[in-house]
Amino acid sequence: MRAAVLHGPDDVRVEEVPDPVGEVLVEVRAATTCGTDRKMLRHGHRILGAYPARFGHETAGVRADTGERVLVSDSVACGKCRPCRAGRPAICRAPTWVLGGFAERIAAPDAALHAIPDGLDFAGAAMAEPLAACVHALTRGSDAADVAVLGGGTIGLMLARLLVLDGREVLVCDRHGERRAQAEAMGARAADALGEHDLVFEAVGHPAAWEQAVAAARAGGTVVLVGGCPAGTTVALDTGPLHYDEVDVRGAFHHTRAEIDRALALLGAGDVDWRALAGPVVGLAELAGALQRPTTGEARKLVVDPSR
Ligand SMILES: [Zn+2]
Ligand SMILES: [Zn+2]
């Protein structure tokens, strides 16, 4: 089969490789991309393992054995570690990662597979992976009515949509007018300045944005840090709000099996319009170039169709 194989930083080659080996073989119909794929291409990633490596972690397709339409989750929690036993599999210490969606086929443990609701396209189903991370991030927040999302990328827009569905007053802060327009189309307000709020989600993944998000929280407020910064990054936080104002600062990482099913249901019901976040469809050969192109304008995910 053909697969996009990473051989080193910025070195991806489409190659003929043996079929992957694992519990269930899935024929990939759509794999969507996100900022993590750009990072993996540019300088590797802690979960990639040694080169040559496969990537692509938002994957939907058809089970080779039963023909069932499935989303392939990018991980399976171990179920045994301390966070797993405490009911927090999102921060499992020993997850099995399931990467390699940018290929004609992917092998996955049965526990990584989720049935796709009838009527939901493969590209929309693939987006259940990032949407599940947003479902998870909301559980890390509070029930405050006045909420801001810093960053109008695909994650910021998904967070905003979930908060709108939950009946909150949502402001999306982004300097790109195109992304502000996307946020407004999802029912949020949009601005290029953050202001002060009771609940702030950071969805940029940059130390300066983390600091800005914490500074935007009102006394007694909550900040949820969703965007990942490179390992080893440090941020400088004013101790005043953390102590005197009791501002809660929390991380949000990954998702649980139930959150993926919730995301699939939201996409299947049309509550989250995945088409508004879908960009061009590309084949494996076009993937590297498309990922290396600078991202400007609207926030949209590439849809990789390995049969092209
Ligand atoms: Zn992703
Ligand atoms: Zn675990």
Short mmCIF file of C-alpha atoms and ligand atoms in Angstrom, two decimals:
data_model
loop_
_atom_site.label_atom_id
_atom_site.label_comp_id
_atom_site.label_asym_id
_atom_site.label_seq_id
_atom_site.Cartn_x
_atom_site.Cartn_y
_atom_site.Cartn_z
CA MET A 1 0.00 0.00 0.00
CA ARG A 2 1.03 3.64 -0.28
CA ALA A 3 1.83 5.69 2.82
CA ALA A 4 3.32 9.08 3.66
CA VAL A 5 6.47 8.22 5.60
CA LEU A 6 8.47 10.72 7.66
CA HIS A 7 12.23 10.18 7.26
CA GLY A 8 13.39 13.27 9.14
CA PRO A 9 12.50 16.92 9.66
CA ASP A 10 10.70 18.22 6.56
CA ASP A 11 11.42 14.95 4.77
CA VAL A 12 8.22 13.09 3.95
CA ARG A 13 8.09 10.55 1.12
CA VAL A 14 5.14 8.69 -0.33
CA GLU A 15 6.27 5.09 -0.48
CA GLU A 16 5.04 1.59 -1.20
CA VAL A 17 5.11 -0.22 2.17
CA PRO A 18 3.74 -3.53 3.50
CA ASP A 19 0.23 -3.49 4.99
CA PRO A 20 0.36 -2.48 8.66
CA VAL A 21 -0.02 -5.27 11.20
CA GLY A 22 -2.47 -5.01 14.10
CA GLU A 23 -5.79 -6.13 15.53
CA VAL A 24 -8.04 -4.51 12.90
CA LEU A 25 -7.12 -3.26 9.44
CA VAL A 26 -8.98 -0.10 8.35
CA GLU A 27 -9.12 1.24 4.77
CA VAL A 28 -8.56 4.99 5.19
CA ARG A 29 -11.18 7.13 3.42
CA ALA A 30 -10.32 10.50 4.96
CA ALA A 31 -7.65 11.81 7.32
CA THR A 32 -7.75 15.44 8.36
CA THR A 33 -4.73 17.53 9.34
CA CYS A 34 -4.07 19.92 12.19
CA GLY A 35 -1.25 22.00 13.66
CA THR A 36 0.23 18.90 15.28
CA ASP A 37 0.86 17.39 11.82
CA ARG A 38 2.73 20.56 10.80
CA LYS A 39 4.83 20.28 13.96
CA MET A 40 5.47 16.56 13.35
CA LEU A 41 6.60 17.28 9.79
CA ARG A 42 8.80 20.22 10.74
CA HIS A 43 10.62 18.86 13.79
CA GLY A 44 9.22 15.51 14.88
CA HIS A 45 7.17 14.89 18.01
CA ARG A 46 7.55 12.99 21.28
CA ILE A 47 4.88 10.44 20.30
CA LEU A 48 6.24 9.74 16.79
CA GLY A 49 9.02 7.38 17.78
CA ALA A 50 12.15 6.89 15.68
CA TYR A 51 12.32 7.68 11.96
CA PRO A 52 11.06 6.40 9.60
CA ALA A 53 7.69 7.23 11.19
CA ARG A 54 4.05 7.35 10.15
CA PHE A 55 1.75 10.23 11.02
CA GLY A 56 -1.87 11.26 10.62
CA HIS A 57 -4.03 11.00 13.75
CA GLU A 58 -7.51 12.16 12.64
CA THR A 59 -8.57 9.14 10.62
CA ALA A 60 -11.82 7.65 9.36
CA GLY A 61 -12.41 4.67 7.14
CA VAL A 62 -13.90 1.23 6.68
CA ARG A 63 -13.02 -1.92 8.65
CA ALA A 64 -11.52 -4.46 6.24
CA ASP A 65 -13.13 -7.36 8.18
CA THR A 66 -16.74 -6.17 8.70
CA GLY A 67 -17.12 -3.22 6.30
CA GLU A 68 -18.27 -1.02 9.18
CA ARG A 69 -17.58 2.73 8.94
CA VAL A 70 -15.28 3.73 11.80
CA LEU A 71 -13.36 6.60 13.29
CA VAL A 72 -9.87 5.46 14.34
CA SER A 73 -8.99 7.13 17.63
CA ASP A 74 -5.36 8.18 17.90
CA SER A 75 -4.87 6.44 21.24
CA VAL A 76 -6.04 3.79 23.64
CA ALA A 77 -5.55 4.42 27.35
CA CYS A 78 -3.85 1.65 29.35
CA GLY A 79 -6.59 1.38 31.96
CA LYS A 80 -4.06 0.50 34.65
CA CYS A 81 -2.02 3.60 35.48
CA ARG A 82 -2.86 5.99 38.31
CA PRO A 83 -4.79 8.57 36.18
CA CYS A 84 -6.68 5.76 34.38
CA ARG A 85 -7.69 4.23 37.70
CA ALA A 86 -8.74 7.68 38.91
CA GLY A 87 -11.09 8.03 35.93
CA ARG A 88 -8.84 10.35 33.92
CA PRO A 89 -7.75 8.34 30.87
CA ALA A 90 -7.03 11.53 28.90
CA ILE A 91 -3.78 11.82 30.85
CA CYS A 92 -2.96 8.09 30.78
CA ARG A 93 0.73 7.52 31.55
CA ALA A 94 1.10 4.68 29.03
CA PRO A 95 -1.33 5.12 26.14
CA THR A 96 -0.98 3.11 22.94
CA TRP A 97 -0.74 5.73 20.18
CA VAL A 98 -2.37 4.90 16.86
CA LEU A 99 -0.72 7.00 14.16
CA GLY A 100 -0.48 6.53 10.41
CA GLY A 101 -3.71 7.88 8.95
CA PHE A 102 -1.86 9.36 5.99
CA ALA A 103 -1.82 6.00 4.22
CA GLU A 104 -4.14 3.71 2.30
CA ARG A 105 -4.59 1.49 5.37
CA ILE A 106 -4.03 1.73 9.10
CA ALA A 107 -3.98 -1.01 11.74
CA ALA A 108 -5.61 -0.28 15.09
CA PRO A 109 -6.65 -2.02 18.29
CA ASP A 110 -10.39 -2.73 18.31
CA ALA A 111 -10.61 -0.45 21.38
CA ALA A 112 -9.55 2.53 19.21
CA LEU A 113 -12.51 2.21 16.84
CA HIS A 114 -15.81 4.09 17.02
CA ALA A 115 -18.86 3.60 14.80
CA ILE A 116 -19.60 6.62 12.58
CA PRO A 117 -23.21 7.86 12.71
CA ASP A 118 -25.22 7.27 9.51
CA GLY A 119 -25.11 10.23 7.16
CA LEU A 120 -21.84 11.67 8.50
CA ASP A 121 -19.09 11.87 5.85
CA PHE A 122 -15.68 10.34 6.52
CA ALA A 123 -14.02 13.78 6.56
CA GLY A 124 -16.51 15.00 9.15
CA ALA A 125 -16.03 11.85 11.22
CA ALA A 126 -12.24 12.33 11.22
CA MET A 127 -12.80 15.71 12.87
CA ALA A 128 -14.36 13.96 15.87
CA GLU A 129 -10.79 13.51 17.17
CA PRO A 130 -10.02 17.24 17.62
CA LEU A 131 -13.65 17.97 18.53
CA ALA A 132 -13.42 15.39 21.33
CA ALA A 133 -10.40 17.26 22.71
CA CYS A 134 -12.63 20.37 22.78
CA VAL A 135 -15.46 18.45 24.49
CA HIS A 136 -12.84 17.44 27.06
CA ALA A 137 -11.55 21.02 27.42
CA LEU A 138 -15.05 22.23 28.36
CA THR A 139 -15.08 19.77 31.26
CA ARG A 140 -11.93 21.48 32.53
CA GLY A 141 -13.66 24.90 32.58
CA SER A 142 -16.45 26.29 34.73
CA ASP A 143 -20.13 27.01 34.12
CA ALA A 144 -19.49 30.78 33.74
CA ALA A 145 -21.73 32.52 31.23
CA ASP A 146 -19.12 35.03 30.03
CA VAL A 147 -16.47 33.11 28.10
CA ALA A 148 -13.62 34.06 25.79
CA VAL A 149 -11.62 31.89 23.44
CA LEU A 150 -8.17 33.18 22.54
CA GLY A 151 -7.31 31.95 19.04
CA GLY A 152 -9.68 31.36 16.14
CA GLY A 153 -7.95 28.34 14.63
CA THR A 154 -9.92 25.15 14.13
CA ILE A 155 -9.65 24.23 17.81
CA GLY A 156 -10.67 27.73 18.94
CA LEU A 157 -13.65 27.66 16.57
CA MET A 158 -14.73 24.19 17.75
CA LEU A 159 -14.49 25.32 21.38
CA ALA A 160 -16.54 28.41 20.56
CA ARG A 161 -19.21 26.34 18.84
CA LEU A 162 -19.52 23.94 21.80
CA LEU A 163 -19.82 26.89 24.19
CA VAL A 164 -22.48 28.53 22.00
CA LEU A 165 -24.42 25.23 21.96
CA ASP A 166 -24.16 25.25 25.76
CA GLY A 167 -25.85 28.67 25.88
CA ARG A 168 -22.81 30.74 26.86
CA GLU A 169 -21.89 34.27 25.74
CA VAL A 170 -18.75 33.58 23.71
CA LEU A 171 -16.13 35.97 22.40
CA VAL A 172 -13.47 34.66 20.01
CA CYS A 173 -10.32 36.76 19.91
CA ASP A 174 -8.21 36.53 16.76
CA ARG A 175 -6.25 39.03 14.70
CA HIS A 176 -7.39 37.51 11.38
CA GLY A 177 -10.64 38.99 10.06
CA GLU A 178 -11.45 35.78 8.15
CA ARG A 179 -11.37 33.74 11.36
CA ARG A 180 -13.45 36.31 13.22
CA ALA A 181 -16.05 35.95 10.45
CA GLN A 182 -15.97 32.14 10.87
CA ALA A 183 -16.50 32.57 14.63
CA GLU A 184 -19.50 34.83 14.02
CA ALA A 185 -20.97 32.29 11.59
CA MET A 186 -20.85 29.77 14.47
CA GLY A 187 -22.82 32.04 16.75
CA ALA A 188 -19.99 33.64 18.73
CA ARG A 189 -18.96 37.27 18.94
CA ALA A 190 -15.51 38.12 17.62
CA ALA A 191 -12.89 40.79 18.30
CA ASP A 192 -9.18 41.39 17.95
CA ALA A 193 -8.84 42.32 21.65
CA LEU A 194 -9.52 39.92 24.51
CA GLY A 195 -10.87 42.07 27.39
CA GLU A 196 -11.78 40.45 30.74
CA HIS A 197 -13.89 37.31 31.24
CA ASP A 198 -14.95 34.79 33.88
CA LEU A 199 -13.73 31.86 31.80
CA VAL A 200 -10.94 31.99 29.22
CA PHE A 201 -9.84 29.21 26.87
CA GLU A 202 -6.39 29.53 25.31
CA ALA A 203 -6.27 27.86 21.87
CA VAL A 204 -3.09 29.22 20.32
CA GLY A 205 -0.28 27.13 21.81
CA HIS A 206 2.23 29.92 22.35
CA PRO A 207 3.71 31.08 25.69
CA ALA A 208 2.67 34.70 25.09
CA ALA A 209 -0.91 33.56 24.50
CA TRP A 210 -0.90 31.54 27.73
CA GLU A 211 0.21 34.66 29.61
CA GLN A 212 -2.42 36.78 27.82
CA ALA A 213 -5.17 34.27 28.66
CA VAL A 214 -4.30 34.27 32.37
CA ALA A 215 -4.15 38.08 32.40
CA ALA A 216 -7.66 38.22 30.87
CA ALA A 217 -9.35 36.26 33.69
CA ARG A 218 -11.48 38.19 36.15
CA ALA A 219 -11.11 37.65 39.91
CA GLY A 220 -12.41 34.18 40.75
CA GLY A 221 -12.22 33.18 37.11
CA THR A 222 -10.87 30.10 35.34
CA VAL A 223 -8.35 29.75 32.54
CA VAL A 224 -8.11 26.56 30.48
CA LEU A 225 -4.91 26.10 28.49
CA VAL A 226 -5.73 24.02 25.42
CA GLY A 227 -2.96 24.89 22.96
CA GLY A 228 0.21 22.87 23.45
CA CYS A 229 3.57 24.64 23.63
CA PRO A 230 6.85 22.88 22.72
CA ALA A 231 8.25 20.74 25.56
CA GLY A 232 10.50 22.67 27.93
CA THR A 233 8.76 26.01 27.30
CA THR A 234 8.31 28.22 30.35
CA VAL A 235 5.80 31.02 30.85
CA ALA A 236 5.88 33.99 33.22
CA LEU A 237 2.69 34.47 35.25
CA ASP A 238 1.86 37.38 37.53
CA THR A 239 1.46 35.92 41.03
CA GLY A 240 -1.14 38.57 41.95
CA PRO A 241 -4.17 37.16 40.12
CA LEU A 242 -3.23 33.56 41.02
CA HIS A 243 -3.14 34.37 44.73
CA TYR A 244 -5.25 37.42 45.55
CA ASP A 245 -7.84 36.85 42.81
CA GLU A 246 -7.98 33.04 43.12
CA VAL A 247 -7.76 32.61 39.36
CA ASP A 248 -7.75 28.89 38.51
CA VAL A 249 -5.34 27.90 35.75
CA ARG A 250 -5.88 24.44 34.27
CA GLY A 251 -4.51 22.44 31.40
CA ALA A 252 -6.70 20.45 29.02
CA PHE A 253 -5.21 17.56 27.10
CA HIS A 254 -6.64 14.93 24.81
CA HIS A 255 -9.96 13.13 25.33
CA THR A 256 -11.71 9.99 26.52
CA ARG A 257 -13.60 7.31 24.56
CA ALA A 258 -16.93 8.74 25.69
CA GLU A 259 -15.89 12.23 24.55
CA ILE A 260 -15.12 10.88 21.06
CA ASP A 261 -18.59 9.32 20.86
CA ARG A 262 -20.08 12.62 22.04
CA ALA A 263 -18.14 14.47 19.31
CA LEU A 264 -19.32 12.00 16.66
CA ALA A 265 -22.92 12.49 17.80
CA LEU A 266 -22.60 16.31 17.60
CA LEU A 267 -21.12 16.08 14.10
CA GLY A 268 -23.71 13.53 13.00
CA ALA A 269 -26.56 15.73 14.23
CA GLY A 270 -25.15 18.76 12.39
CA ASP A 271 -24.69 20.73 15.62
CA VAL A 272 -21.06 21.32 14.69
CA ASP A 273 -20.73 22.18 11.00
CA TRP A 274 -17.57 20.34 9.98
CA ARG A 275 -17.82 21.63 6.40
CA ALA A 276 -17.11 25.14 7.72
CA LEU A 277 -13.75 23.81 8.94
CA ALA A 278 -12.87 21.60 5.97
CA GLY A 279 -10.31 22.82 3.46
CA PRO A 280 -9.13 21.34 0.18
CA VAL A 281 -9.02 17.58 -0.42
CA VAL A 282 -5.48 16.44 -1.23
CA GLY A 283 -3.84 13.14 -2.12
CA LEU A 284 -0.83 11.70 -0.29
CA ALA A 285 1.59 13.18 -2.84
CA GLU A 286 0.25 16.70 -2.28
CA LEU A 287 0.23 16.44 1.52
CA ALA A 288 3.76 17.64 2.32
CA GLY A 289 3.53 20.73 0.14
CA ALA A 290 0.11 21.60 1.52
CA LEU A 291 1.33 21.24 5.14
CA GLN A 292 4.41 23.37 4.46
CA ARG A 293 2.42 26.24 2.97
CA PRO A 294 1.93 29.09 5.47
CA THR A 295 -1.54 29.18 7.06
CA THR A 296 -3.33 32.44 6.46
CA GLY A 297 -6.93 33.49 6.14
CA GLU A 298 -9.67 31.10 7.23
CA ALA A 299 -8.96 28.27 9.66
CA ARG A 300 -9.48 25.06 7.72
CA LYS A 301 -8.16 21.52 7.89
CA LEU A 302 -6.79 19.68 4.89
CA VAL A 303 -8.69 16.52 4.03
CA VAL A 304 -6.35 13.76 2.87
CA ASP A 305 -7.91 11.19 0.53
CA PRO A 306 -5.29 8.43 0.07
CA SER A 307 -7.08 7.06 -3.01
CA ARG A 308 -6.29 10.20 -5.00
ZN ZN B 1 -5.00 16.87 15.40
ZN ZN B 2 -3.38 4.64 31.75
#
